[in-house]
Amino acid sequence: MPFFALAAGIYFIVTGIIQKGRAFRSKMGTPLSEKEVKTVKLTYIIVGAILLLIALISGIELFSEM
């Protein structure tokens, strides 16, 4: 679990920073407005940070039991 959360967290943060992917285009394939891009970028970074936090907590619990 911590490895998947870590990988997903890194993916979301990198995708939010470089602003590439399907989330940064409308359904018609046109670019989003600046306000919408800012919202999507912030959402990706927040979700990435939460996943990194989950990976940290889950990793500590996993390795402290050994």
CSV table of N, CA and C in Angstrom, one decimal:
chain,number,residue,atom,x,y,z
A,1,MET,N,0.8,-1.2,0.0
A,1,MET,CA,0.0,0.0,0.0
A,1,MET,C,0.9,1.3,0.0
A,2,PRO,N,1.9,1.4,0.8
A,2,PRO,CA,2.7,2.6,0.8
A,2,PRO,C,3.3,2.9,-0.5
A,3,PHE,N,3.7,1.8,-1.2
A,3,PHE,CA,4.4,2.0,-2.5
A,3,PHE,C,3.5,2.5,-3.6
A,4,PHE,N,2.2,2.0,-3.6
A,4,PHE,CA,1.3,2.5,-4.5
A,4,PHE,C,0.9,4.0,-4.2
A,5,ALA,N,0.7,4.3,-3.0
A,5,ALA,CA,0.4,5.7,-2.6
A,5,ALA,C,1.5,6.6,-2.9
A,6,LEU,N,2.7,6.1,-2.7
A,6,LEU,CA,3.9,7.0,-3.0
A,6,LEU,C,4.0,7.2,-4.5
A,7,ALA,N,3.8,6.2,-5.3
A,7,ALA,CA,3.9,6.3,-6.8
A,7,ALA,C,2.7,7.2,-7.3
A,8,ALA,N,1.5,7.1,-6.8
A,8,ALA,CA,0.4,7.9,-7.2
A,8,ALA,C,0.6,9.3,-6.8
A,9,GLY,N,1.1,9.5,-5.6
A,9,GLY,CA,1.4,10.9,-5.1
A,9,GLY,C,2.4,11.6,-5.9
A,10,ILE,N,3.5,11.0,-6.3
A,10,ILE,CA,4.5,11.6,-7.1
A,10,ILE,C,3.9,11.9,-8.5
A,11,TYR,N,3.1,10.9,-9.1
A,11,TYR,CA,2.5,11.1,-10.4
A,11,TYR,C,1.6,12.4,-10.4
A,12,PHE,N,0.7,12.5,-9.3
A,12,PHE,CA,-0.2,13.6,-9.3
A,12,PHE,C,0.5,14.9,-9.1
A,13,ILE,N,1.6,15.0,-8.3
A,13,ILE,CA,2.3,16.2,-8.1
A,13,ILE,C,3.0,16.6,-9.4
A,14,VAL,N,3.7,15.7,-10.1
A,14,VAL,CA,4.4,16.0,-11.3
A,14,VAL,C,3.4,16.4,-12.4
A,15,THR,N,2.3,15.7,-12.5
A,15,THR,CA,1.3,16.1,-13.5
A,15,THR,C,0.7,17.5,-13.2
A,16,GLY,N,0.5,17.8,-12.0
A,16,GLY,CA,0.0,19.1,-11.6
A,16,GLY,C,1.0,20.2,-12.0
A,17,ILE,N,2.3,19.9,-11.8
A,17,ILE,CA,3.3,20.9,-12.1
A,17,ILE,C,3.5,21.1,-13.5
A,18,ILE,N,3.6,20.0,-14.3
A,18,ILE,CA,3.9,20.2,-15.8
A,18,ILE,C,2.6,20.5,-16.6
A,19,GLN,N,1.4,20.3,-16.0
A,19,GLN,CA,0.1,20.6,-16.6
A,19,GLN,C,-0.1,19.9,-17.9
A,20,LYS,N,0.1,18.6,-17.9
A,20,LYS,CA,-0.1,17.8,-19.1
A,20,LYS,C,-1.2,16.8,-18.7
A,21,GLY,N,-1.9,16.3,-19.6
A,21,GLY,CA,-2.8,15.2,-19.4
A,21,GLY,C,-4.2,15.6,-19.8
A,22,ARG,N,-5.1,14.6,-19.7
A,22,ARG,CA,-6.5,14.8,-20.1
A,22,ARG,C,-7.3,15.8,-19.2
A,23,ALA,N,-6.9,16.0,-18.0
A,23,ALA,CA,-7.6,16.9,-17.1
A,23,ALA,C,-7.4,18.3,-17.4
A,24,PHE,N,-6.4,18.7,-18.2
A,24,PHE,CA,-6.1,20.0,-18.6
A,24,PHE,C,-6.8,20.4,-20.0
A,25,ARG,N,-7.6,19.5,-20.5
A,25,ARG,CA,-8.4,19.8,-21.7
A,25,ARG,C,-9.9,19.6,-21.5
A,26,SER,N,-10.7,20.3,-22.2
A,26,SER,CA,-12.1,20.1,-22.1
A,26,SER,C,-12.5,18.8,-22.8
A,27,LYS,N,-13.8,18.5,-22.7
A,27,LYS,CA,-14.3,17.2,-23.4
A,27,LYS,C,-14.1,17.3,-24.9
A,28,MET,N,-14.1,18.5,-25.5
A,28,MET,CA,-14.0,18.7,-26.9
A,28,MET,C,-12.5,18.8,-27.3
A,29,GLY,N,-11.6,18.7,-26.4
A,29,GLY,CA,-10.2,18.7,-26.7
A,29,GLY,C,-9.5,20.1,-26.7
A,30,THR,N,-10.3,21.1,-26.4
A,30,THR,CA,-9.7,22.5,-26.4
A,30,THR,C,-9.1,22.8,-25.0
A,31,PRO,N,-8.1,23.7,-25.0
A,31,PRO,CA,-7.5,24.0,-23.7
A,31,PRO,C,-8.5,24.7,-22.8
A,32,LEU,N,-8.3,24.5,-21.5
A,32,LEU,CA,-9.2,25.1,-20.5
A,32,LEU,C,-8.8,26.6,-20.3
A,33,SER,N,-9.7,27.4,-19.7
A,33,SER,CA,-9.4,28.7,-19.3
A,33,SER,C,-8.3,28.8,-18.2
A,34,GLU,N,-7.7,30.0,-18.0
A,34,GLU,CA,-6.7,30.1,-17.0
A,34,GLU,C,-7.2,29.8,-15.6
A,35,LYS,N,-8.4,30.2,-15.3
A,35,LYS,CA,-9.0,29.9,-14.0
A,35,LYS,C,-9.2,28.4,-13.8
A,36,GLU,N,-9.7,27.7,-14.8
A,36,GLU,CA,-9.9,26.3,-14.7
A,36,GLU,C,-8.6,25.5,-14.6
A,37,VAL,N,-7.6,26.0,-15.3
A,37,VAL,CA,-6.2,25.3,-15.2
A,37,VAL,C,-5.7,25.5,-13.8
A,38,LYS,N,-5.9,26.7,-13.2
A,38,LYS,CA,-5.4,26.9,-11.9
A,38,LYS,C,-6.1,26.0,-10.9
A,39,THR,N,-7.4,25.8,-11.1
A,39,THR,CA,-8.1,24.9,-10.2
A,39,THR,C,-7.7,23.5,-10.3
A,40,VAL,N,-7.5,23.0,-11.5
A,40,VAL,CA,-7.1,21.6,-11.8
A,40,VAL,C,-5.7,21.4,-11.2
A,41,LYS,N,-4.8,22.4,-11.4
A,41,LYS,CA,-3.4,22.3,-10.9
A,41,LYS,C,-3.4,22.2,-9.4
A,42,LEU,N,-4.2,23.0,-8.7
A,42,LEU,CA,-4.3,23.0,-7.3
A,42,LEU,C,-4.8,21.7,-6.8
A,43,THR,N,-5.9,21.2,-7.5
A,43,THR,CA,-6.5,19.9,-7.1
A,43,THR,C,-5.5,18.8,-7.2
A,44,TYR,N,-4.7,18.7,-8.3
A,44,TYR,CA,-3.7,17.7,-8.5
A,44,TYR,C,-2.7,17.7,-7.4
A,45,ILE,N,-2.2,18.9,-7.1
A,45,ILE,CA,-1.1,19.0,-6.1
A,45,ILE,C,-1.6,18.7,-4.7
A,46,ILE,N,-2.8,19.1,-4.3
A,46,ILE,CA,-3.4,18.7,-3.0
A,46,ILE,C,-3.6,17.2,-2.9
A,47,VAL,N,-4.1,16.6,-4.0
A,47,VAL,CA,-4.3,15.1,-3.9
A,47,VAL,C,-3.0,14.4,-3.8
A,48,GLY,N,-2.0,14.9,-4.6
A,48,GLY,CA,-0.7,14.3,-4.5
A,48,GLY,C,-0.1,14.4,-3.1
A,49,ALA,N,-0.2,15.6,-2.5
A,49,ALA,CA,0.3,15.7,-1.1
A,49,ALA,C,-0.4,14.8,-0.1
A,50,ILE,N,-1.7,14.7,-0.3
A,50,ILE,CA,-2.5,13.7,0.6
A,50,ILE,C,-2.0,12.3,0.4
A,51,LEU,N,-1.8,11.9,-0.8
A,51,LEU,CA,-1.3,10.5,-1.1
A,51,LEU,C,0.1,10.3,-0.5
A,52,LEU,N,1.0,11.3,-0.6
A,52,LEU,CA,2.3,11.2,0.0
A,52,LEU,C,2.2,11.1,1.5
A,53,LEU,N,1.3,11.8,2.1
A,53,LEU,CA,1.1,11.7,3.6
A,53,LEU,C,0.6,10.3,3.9
A,54,ILE,N,-0.3,9.8,3.1
A,54,ILE,CA,-0.8,8.4,3.3
A,54,ILE,C,0.3,7.4,3.2
A,55,ALA,N,1.2,7.6,2.2
A,55,ALA,CA,2.3,6.7,2.0
A,55,ALA,C,3.2,6.7,3.2
A,56,LEU,N,3.5,7.9,3.7
A,56,LEU,CA,4.4,8.1,4.9
A,56,LEU,C,3.8,7.4,6.1
A,57,ILE,N,2.5,7.6,6.4
A,57,ILE,CA,1.9,7.0,7.6
A,57,ILE,C,1.8,5.5,7.4
A,58,SER,N,1.4,5.0,6.2
A,58,SER,CA,1.3,3.6,6.0
A,58,SER,C,2.7,2.9,6.0
A,59,GLY,N,3.7,3.6,5.5
A,59,GLY,CA,5.0,3.0,5.5
A,59,GLY,C,5.6,2.9,6.9
A,60,ILE,N,5.3,3.9,7.7
A,60,ILE,CA,5.8,3.9,9.2
A,60,ILE,C,5.1,2.7,9.9
A,61,GLU,N,3.8,2.5,9.7
A,61,GLU,CA,3.1,1.4,10.3
A,61,GLU,C,3.5,0.1,9.8
A,62,LEU,N,3.8,0.0,8.5
A,62,LEU,CA,4.3,-1.3,8.0
A,62,LEU,C,5.6,-1.7,8.5
A,63,PHE,N,6.6,-0.8,8.5
A,63,PHE,CA,7.9,-1.1,8.9
A,63,PHE,C,8.2,-1.1,10.4
A,64,SER,N,7.3,-0.5,11.2
A,64,SER,CA,7.4,-0.5,12.7
A,64,SER,C,7.0,-1.8,13.3
A,65,GLU,N,6.2,-2.6,12.6
A,65,GLU,CA,5.7,-3.9,13.1
A,65,GLU,C,6.7,-5.0,12.9
A,66,MET,N,7.7,-4.8,12.1
A,66,MET,CA,8.7,-5.8,11.8
A,66,MET,C,9.7,-6.0,12.9
